[in-house]
Amino acid sequence: MAIGWVKRMSSAFGASFVWLVILIYFTQGFRSFVWTAVSYQMKDMLKLSPSASQFVVSVAYFPWSIKPLYGILSDCIPIRRKKRKPYLVLATILSLFPWLVMGSTSLRSSRNFLMALLTIQNLGTAMADVVIDAMIAEAVRAEKAEFSGDLQSLSWSAMALGGICGSLLGGYTLSTLRTDTIFLLFSILPIIQLLSCAFIEEVPSETPKMDQNGHEHMQNHSDSSTRSSSSEKSYSQTTRRRKDSHKKEEKETISMKSEITTVHSSITPRWHESLKSAFFSLCRAFRQPIIIRPMAWFFFSNVAVPNLSTVMFYYQTEVLHLEASFLGTARVIGWFGLMLGTYTYNRCLKRMKLRRILMVTHIGLAIVNLVDILLVSRSNIQLGIPDKYMVLGGSAVGDTINQFKLMPFLILSGQLCPPGIEGTLFALFMSINNFGNTLGSFFGAALASMLNISSGSYQNLLYGLIMQLICTLIPVGFLFLIPQEVTGLASQ
C-alpha cells in the first residue's frame, strides 16, 4: 500500500523529485546516527564539561533560528536563472563538508573548531530544509488538489524513519567503530543527495518583461538597420544620401545603447526591491496582535525553561553507566513516542480549546521532570524501579507530550499566515520557535555553570532539575496571550 502511494506521487511529481524529498528528510532524521558520536566526542575526547557541551550544542543549532533568511534569498535572488536548485546544491555541500573534516583522522578538533563545523553543518541542513519545503509547495500548487498533503506526509514519514534507524544504529556502531569512521559513513548520505540534485529539473526563473521587450526592441532595430543597409545599396547614387544614412545609423546605434543601459539598470535592483518588499510584508504581518501574541507565548514558553538535556546525558553515562547502545534505544522509543503523540493529538485533542491543551502539556512536562528528579535523587531505587526503565519511560512520555505542544503550534502558524507570504512567514514562526529553544539551551548551560555542575560533580544537579520543573509551569500563567476561542484545529 505504501509503495503504491509513493508510486502515485512519483508519476505526478517525478520519481527524481520524490526521491530527493525522501532522501533529504530521511537524512535529517538519520542525523541522530552521528549526534550520539558527537556527544561522546565532546565528553570523552575533548573533555568538555556538561555546561560547555550544552553551550556548543546551543551555538551549533543557531542557524535553525534564521530560516526565513534562506527562504527570502531563494525566493528573490535566482542564481543563473534557477531559483532553488543552486541553493539546494550549496546547502548540501555545506552539510557534507563538516562530516568529511571531522572524519579525517589527521584533524583533531578543539572546542571552537568543532563548534564552527557543527554550525556550518546545521546551516546547510536548515537551508536544505527551507529550499525543499519551498519546492514541495511549488510542486503541490502546480498539481491536483488530491496531492496537497501527500508530500508533507511523505516528508514527515521519511524523517521519522530516518530518526528511528539513526538512533537504533548510532548507539551500536559507537561501541564497535571509531567516531571519525562514523562521521565518514554518515557523509555517504549527503554525497548521494548532492548527486541526486543533478537529476532535478527546475523551470528557469522568468526573465523580467522589461528585459524581453528591450531585447525584442533591439532585435527590431537590428532588423531595421539591415533593411536600411539594403536600401542604401540600392539607392546610393549620391554622396549626400549616403551621409544621411550614416548619420541615421549612428543615431540608431546610440538609441540602442541607451535602451540597453536602461534595461540593465532596471533589472539590477529588482532583487533588492524584492528583498525589501518581502521584509516590509513580514513586518506588517507580524505587527498584528492576532499574530504577535500567540508567537510571543510560544517563544516565551521555550525561553523560560532551561534545557538540561546535555547535562543529563553526562549524568546517565558517568553516574548511571548506561551504554551507548541503550541510549540509542531510548531515542528510538522517543521517536515512537513522537508518532504516538501525533496520533493521540489528532484523535483526541484537536477539538479541545488551545489554552487547555497547552496548560495540560506544560503540566505533563513538569510531571516528566519529576522522573529526572527521582532518577537523580535515587528515589527510584527505593521504589524498586531500575534506572533503565526510568530513562525509557521518560524519553517516550516526554516526546509524546512535547508533540501536544508542537502540533497546535504548526496548525496555528499555518492559520495565521496571510496570503502572499505564507512560506516566508511560516518559516519565521518556526525560526521563532527554534530561537526560543536555542535560548532555553543557553539558559540551561548558564544554570549548569552557575550550580558548578561538572563532569564527576553532580551534587547540585537536583537543584537544577527542581528549578527546571518550576520554570516549566511559569508559561501557564501567560496563556491569556493565546486567543480564547481557538481550538486545536486553530478554527475561529
XYZ file of C-alpha atoms in Angstrom:
492
model
C 0.000 0.000 0.000
C 2.760 2.432 0.961
C 4.709 1.513 -2.182
C 1.671 2.208 -4.351
C 1.208 5.565 -2.620
C 4.821 6.519 -3.402
C 4.427 5.352 -6.998
C 1.381 7.578 -7.494
C 3.310 10.565 -6.255
C 6.260 9.650 -8.465
C 4.024 9.653 -11.517
C 2.573 13.033 -10.504
C 5.720 14.876 -9.390
C 8.513 12.861 -10.992
C 10.493 9.998 -9.490
C 13.670 12.074 -9.069
C 11.856 14.792 -7.111
C 10.056 12.343 -4.808
C 13.334 10.501 -4.246
C 15.048 13.781 -3.288
C 12.276 14.656 -0.813
C 12.565 11.224 0.836
C 16.376 11.418 0.920
C 16.609 14.911 2.412
C 14.140 14.230 5.210
C 15.498 10.748 5.884
C 18.962 12.304 6.228
C 17.613 14.890 8.653
C 16.192 12.166 10.873
C 19.259 9.941 10.445
C 21.478 12.661 11.909
C 20.816 11.020 15.277
C 23.283 8.389 13.998
C 26.162 10.891 14.241
C 24.947 13.175 17.030
C 25.396 10.363 19.529
C 29.024 10.176 18.394
C 29.327 13.980 18.637
C 28.102 13.861 22.230
C 30.691 11.238 23.159
C 33.406 13.139 21.301
C 32.742 16.272 23.352
C 32.642 14.282 26.591
C 35.451 11.745 26.139
C 37.841 13.210 23.551
C 37.581 16.962 24.166
C 36.880 16.527 27.903
C 34.279 19.296 27.894
C 32.204 19.983 30.969
C 28.424 19.497 30.761
C 27.818 23.274 30.595
C 30.475 23.691 27.873
C 28.935 20.895 25.795
C 25.492 22.435 26.260
C 26.912 25.773 25.049
C 28.470 24.171 21.944
C 25.200 22.477 21.020
C 23.280 25.730 21.551
C 25.557 27.701 19.240
C 25.595 24.923 16.638
C 21.799 24.949 16.336
C 21.531 28.719 15.886
C 21.255 28.515 12.025
C 17.809 26.966 12.511
C 16.722 30.272 14.067
C 17.249 32.297 10.864
C 15.359 30.096 8.412
C 13.381 32.980 6.818
C 16.663 34.406 5.511
C 17.244 31.309 3.387
C 13.673 31.436 2.104
C 13.904 35.097 1.126
C 17.215 34.526 -0.649
C 15.926 31.581 -2.688
C 12.686 33.454 -3.463
C 14.203 36.767 -4.505
C 17.704 36.096 -5.848
C 17.835 33.445 -8.606
C 21.290 32.100 -9.492
C 21.808 31.595 -13.224
C 18.050 31.826 -13.733
C 17.465 28.981 -11.234
C 15.535 29.756 -8.038
C 16.001 26.668 -5.881
C 18.474 24.166 -7.311
C 21.715 26.177 -6.772
C 20.761 26.854 -3.152
C 19.993 23.168 -2.617
C 23.407 22.219 -4.030
C 25.107 24.834 -1.830
C 23.200 23.619 1.229
C 24.200 20.004 0.552
C 27.866 20.955 0.225
C 27.721 22.894 3.499
C 26.135 19.936 5.285
C 28.643 17.469 3.786
C 31.901 19.358 4.350
C 31.976 19.236 8.198
C 31.469 15.466 8.343
C 34.343 14.931 5.922
C 36.588 17.182 8.015
C 35.533 15.560 11.296
C 36.057 12.141 9.731
C 39.675 12.934 8.894
C 41.955 11.290 11.466
C 44.638 13.914 10.735
C 42.451 16.734 12.077
C 41.936 16.806 15.832
C 39.396 19.483 16.583
C 39.332 21.853 19.507
C 36.088 23.041 21.092
C 35.848 26.168 18.942
C 36.758 24.283 15.771
C 34.143 21.620 16.474
C 31.556 24.304 17.244
C 32.291 26.037 13.921
C 31.975 22.779 11.973
C 28.694 21.847 13.646
C 27.328 25.342 12.971
C 28.207 25.060 9.280
C 26.605 21.629 9.149
C 23.383 22.915 10.697
C 23.442 25.900 8.339
C 23.475 23.547 5.366
C 20.793 21.288 6.799
C 18.488 24.192 7.711
C 18.927 25.774 4.268
C 18.141 22.470 2.548
C 15.049 22.128 4.749
C 13.748 25.550 3.683
C 14.530 25.038 -0.005
C 12.922 21.598 -0.232
C 9.851 22.904 1.616
C 9.564 25.671 -0.983
C 9.962 23.158 -3.805
C 7.250 20.983 -2.251
C 4.906 23.970 -2.027
C 5.542 24.871 -5.671
C 5.069 21.276 -6.823
C 1.800 20.877 -4.918
C 0.480 24.179 -6.241
C 1.166 23.050 -9.813
C -0.557 19.672 -9.404
C -4.042 18.446 -8.481
C -5.552 19.141 -5.080
C -5.645 15.411 -4.298
C -1.887 15.510 -3.687
C -1.998 18.574 -1.428
C -0.936 16.782 1.765
C 0.841 13.741 0.382
C 4.315 15.225 0.035
C 4.170 16.704 3.527
C 3.112 13.331 4.954
C 5.885 11.650 2.990
C 8.477 14.067 4.368
C 7.402 13.517 7.990
C 7.356 9.743 7.494
C 10.832 9.768 5.945
C 12.233 11.872 8.786
C 10.670 9.622 11.435
C 12.064 6.523 9.703
C 15.485 8.165 9.495
C 15.354 9.076 13.177
C 14.447 5.551 14.208
C 17.163 3.969 12.048
C 19.786 6.531 13.076
C 19.073 6.222 16.793
C 18.991 2.436 16.624
C 22.240 2.107 14.672
C 24.093 5.038 16.250
C 24.436 3.507 19.695
C 25.514 0.086 18.446
C 28.067 1.370 15.916
C 29.626 3.627 18.551
C 30.575 0.566 20.574
C 32.305 -1.065 17.580
C 33.586 1.813 15.383
C 35.667 4.946 15.903
C 33.865 8.275 15.879
C 35.737 9.510 12.790
C 34.638 6.373 10.916
C 31.027 7.056 11.914
C 31.289 10.593 10.531
C 32.647 9.303 7.210
C 29.906 6.671 6.989
C 27.230 9.311 7.509
C 28.765 11.549 4.818
C 27.633 8.971 2.240
C 24.056 10.270 2.530
C 24.908 13.937 1.719
C 27.059 12.724 -1.181
C 24.096 10.780 -2.598
C 21.932 13.861 -2.017
C 24.419 16.019 -3.947
C 24.419 13.596 -6.866
C 20.610 13.419 -6.802
C 20.399 17.203 -7.258
C 21.765 16.763 -10.778
C 18.616 14.880 -11.837
C 16.195 17.558 -10.627
C 14.722 19.648 -13.431
C 13.774 23.140 -12.370
C 11.922 25.620 -14.539
C 14.182 28.644 -15.084
C 13.053 31.798 -13.319
C 11.263 34.148 -15.646
C 13.257 36.944 -17.208
C 11.717 40.330 -16.442
C 9.402 41.559 -19.123
C 11.328 44.748 -19.480
C 14.344 42.728 -20.489
C 12.370 40.753 -23.048
C 10.844 43.865 -24.545
C 14.196 45.508 -24.603
C 15.702 42.526 -26.361
C 12.884 42.352 -28.860
C 13.166 46.056 -29.376
C 16.870 45.712 -30.015
C 16.195 42.903 -32.431
C 13.729 45.090 -34.291
C 16.331 47.834 -34.500
C 18.823 45.351 -35.837
C 16.380 44.205 -38.495
C 15.595 47.786 -39.458
C 19.298 48.504 -39.695
C 19.733 45.547 -42.038
C 16.856 46.676 -44.170
C 18.250 50.202 -44.135
C 21.623 48.925 -45.310
C 19.987 47.036 -48.199
C 18.068 50.124 -49.134
C 21.227 52.197 -49.127
C 22.926 49.812 -51.531
C 20.024 50.199 -53.930
C 19.829 53.981 -53.655
C 23.407 55.084 -53.118
C 23.781 57.248 -56.190
C 24.543 60.474 -54.309
C 27.046 61.266 -51.555
C 24.524 63.290 -49.569
C 22.090 60.373 -49.296
C 24.940 58.134 -48.138
C 25.967 60.639 -45.438
C 22.369 60.966 -44.279
C 22.086 57.228 -43.967
C 25.325 57.035 -41.926
C 24.003 59.687 -39.570
C 20.761 57.734 -39.222
C 22.686 54.575 -38.365
C 24.722 56.421 -35.745
C 21.551 57.742 -34.144
C 20.045 54.253 -34.126
C 23.211 52.826 -32.560
C 23.185 55.480 -29.835
C 19.489 54.776 -29.239
C 20.159 51.032 -28.977
C 22.975 51.559 -26.447
C 20.784 53.886 -24.412
C 17.991 51.301 -24.315
C 20.377 48.523 -23.326
C 21.697 50.662 -20.465
C 18.155 51.458 -19.331
C 17.123 47.804 -19.416
C 20.119 46.562 -17.440
C 19.914 49.366 -14.909
C 16.259 48.487 -14.299
C 16.962 44.750 -13.911
C 19.873 45.166 -11.484
C 17.907 46.468 -8.472
C 14.972 44.095 -8.959
C 16.287 41.547 -6.452
C 16.934 44.377 -3.988
C 13.358 45.599 -4.364
C 12.057 42.047 -3.893
C 14.034 41.636 -0.687
C 12.815 44.976 0.648
C 9.218 44.183 -0.283
C 9.382 40.771 1.431
C 10.911 42.307 4.558
C 8.256 45.021 4.897
C 5.474 42.498 4.229
C 6.780 40.372 7.102
C 6.960 43.395 9.398
C 3.407 44.484 8.580
C 2.041 40.987 9.134
C 3.959 40.393 12.338
C 2.729 43.620 13.944
C -0.827 42.297 14.003
C -1.907 41.344 17.572
C -3.558 38.119 16.371
C -0.094 37.011 15.202
C 2.362 38.513 17.661
C 0.565 37.494 20.872
C 0.471 33.696 20.267
C 4.008 33.739 18.869
C 5.180 35.675 21.939
C 3.731 32.951 24.175
C 5.383 30.090 22.270
C 8.690 31.959 22.275
C 8.495 32.696 25.999
C 7.440 29.136 26.828
C 10.671 27.864 25.254
C 12.973 30.532 26.680
C 11.630 30.248 30.223
C 12.521 26.556 30.586
C 16.253 25.756 30.940
C 17.317 22.837 28.765
C 19.490 20.395 30.731
C 19.450 17.520 28.230
C 23.215 17.537 27.676
C 23.832 17.622 31.421
C 21.517 14.633 31.839
C 23.449 12.799 29.090
C 26.642 13.223 31.124
C 24.870 12.019 34.258
C 23.414 8.970 32.528
C 26.785 7.884 31.133
C 29.070 8.765 34.057
C 26.888 8.049 37.096
C 24.286 5.566 35.850
C 26.832 3.966 33.468
C 24.311 3.479 30.671
C 25.783 2.137 27.432
C 25.679 3.962 24.104
C 23.554 1.171 22.604
C 20.934 1.604 25.343
C 20.832 5.393 24.887
C 20.289 4.814 21.170
C 17.390 2.529 22.011
C 15.959 5.217 24.297
C 15.995 7.669 21.376
C 14.179 5.116 19.225
C 11.499 4.904 21.917
C 11.368 8.698 21.799
C 10.671 8.666 18.047
C 7.842 6.205 18.578
C 6.561 8.473 21.343
C 6.580 11.361 18.864
C 4.435 9.389 16.412
C 2.154 8.290 19.248
C 1.778 11.918 20.301
C 0.803 12.936 16.772
C -1.788 10.158 16.564
C -3.207 10.925 20.029
C -3.467 14.616 19.261
C -5.340 14.028 16.011
C -7.704 11.524 17.634
C -8.424 13.116 20.996
C -7.151 16.666 21.442
C -7.527 18.659 18.234
C -11.063 19.874 19.075
C -10.099 20.938 22.578
C -9.511 24.612 23.405
C -5.897 25.506 22.650
C -5.349 27.141 26.033
C -6.383 23.925 27.752
C -4.157 21.796 25.516
C -1.114 23.943 26.282
C -1.879 24.020 30.014
C -2.181 20.213 30.131
C 1.014 19.929 28.067
C 3.122 22.022 30.444
C 1.722 20.249 33.491
C 2.585 16.960 31.774
C 6.126 18.174 31.036
C 6.501 19.125 34.698
C 5.499 15.571 35.661
C 8.129 14.234 33.234
C 10.684 16.433 35.016
C 9.745 14.575 38.182
C 11.080 11.409 36.523
C 14.525 13.009 36.211
C 14.285 14.284 39.796
C 13.507 10.785 41.055
C 16.379 9.442 38.953
C 18.968 11.922 40.241
C 17.775 11.690 43.869
C 17.938 7.871 43.504
C 14.381 7.600 44.837
C 13.558 5.189 42.033
C 15.867 2.590 43.601
C 13.913 2.811 46.845
C 10.725 2.304 44.831
C 12.265 -0.730 43.107
C 12.280 0.829 39.603
C 15.504 0.203 37.590
C 17.305 3.193 36.066
C 16.811 1.935 32.518
C 13.047 1.804 32.896
C 13.031 5.369 34.197
C 15.082 6.605 31.238
C 12.998 4.724 28.661
C 9.720 5.856 30.193
C 10.831 9.464 30.482
C 12.000 9.528 26.860
C 8.771 8.059 25.483
C 6.377 10.126 27.614
C 8.390 13.342 27.194
C 8.436 13.185 23.390
C 4.750 12.250 23.307
C 3.742 15.244 25.417
C 6.044 17.594 23.508
C 4.116 16.725 20.365
C 0.927 18.022 22.025
C 2.599 21.433 22.008
C 4.228 21.225 18.569
C 1.133 20.139 16.659
C -1.105 23.094 17.613
C 1.860 25.419 17.043
C 2.196 24.157 13.468
C -1.555 24.367 12.839
C -1.909 27.813 14.379
C 1.106 29.087 12.449
C -0.422 27.916 9.181
C -3.738 29.598 10.026
C -2.129 32.915 10.950
C -0.115 33.284 7.733
C -1.721 35.954 5.483
C -1.951 35.288 1.715
C 1.103 36.031 -0.380
C 3.855 35.414 2.190
C 2.733 32.096 3.661
C 6.032 30.285 3.150
C 8.312 33.005 4.469
C 6.094 33.879 7.444
C 5.696 30.197 8.375
C 9.498 29.875 8.251
C 9.665 32.925 10.525
C 7.290 31.279 13.008
C 9.417 28.139 13.019
C 12.555 30.237 13.484
C 10.995 31.989 16.479
C 10.253 28.581 17.979
C 13.791 27.347 17.210
C 15.369 30.532 18.572
C 13.381 30.137 21.774
C 14.684 26.577 22.104
C 18.238 27.835 21.487
C 17.927 30.485 24.203
C 16.451 27.863 26.531
C 19.518 25.732 25.840
C 21.795 28.707 26.647
C 19.776 29.179 29.826
C 20.432 25.540 30.726
C 24.171 25.928 30.091
C 24.289 29.058 32.273
C 22.330 27.316 35.033
C 24.682 24.321 34.979
C 27.690 26.623 35.161
C 26.149 28.670 37.985
C 25.469 25.490 40.003
C 29.047 24.275 39.352
C 27.828 21.086 37.694
C 30.808 19.437 36.042
C 31.969 16.022 34.957
C 32.098 13.893 38.115
C 30.386 16.548 40.237
C 26.590 16.336 40.141
C 25.682 17.249 43.720
C 23.761 20.337 42.570
C 22.059 18.736 39.563
C 18.977 18.032 41.676
C 18.562 21.768 42.350
C 18.853 22.472 38.627
C 16.109 19.966 37.851
C 13.839 21.425 40.536
C 14.322 24.873 39.019
C 13.579 23.418 35.577
C 10.302 21.976 36.923
C 9.257 25.340 38.385
C 10.122 27.166 35.166
C 8.058 24.660 33.160
C 4.932 25.838 34.988
C 5.596 29.586 34.535
C 4.234 29.818 30.921
C 0.852 28.541 32.159
C 0.345 31.939 33.793
C 0.682 33.697 30.414
C -1.849 31.658 28.453
C -4.027 34.763 28.165
C -1.855 35.606 25.127
C -3.495 32.701 23.270
C -6.913 33.622 21.768
C -9.578 32.114 23.982
C -11.812 30.797 21.193
C -9.072 28.992 19.285
C -9.161 25.182 19.363
C -6.526 22.628 18.476
C -7.688 22.964 14.883
C -6.987 26.721 15.073
C -10.508 27.425 13.834
C -12.009 30.679 14.984
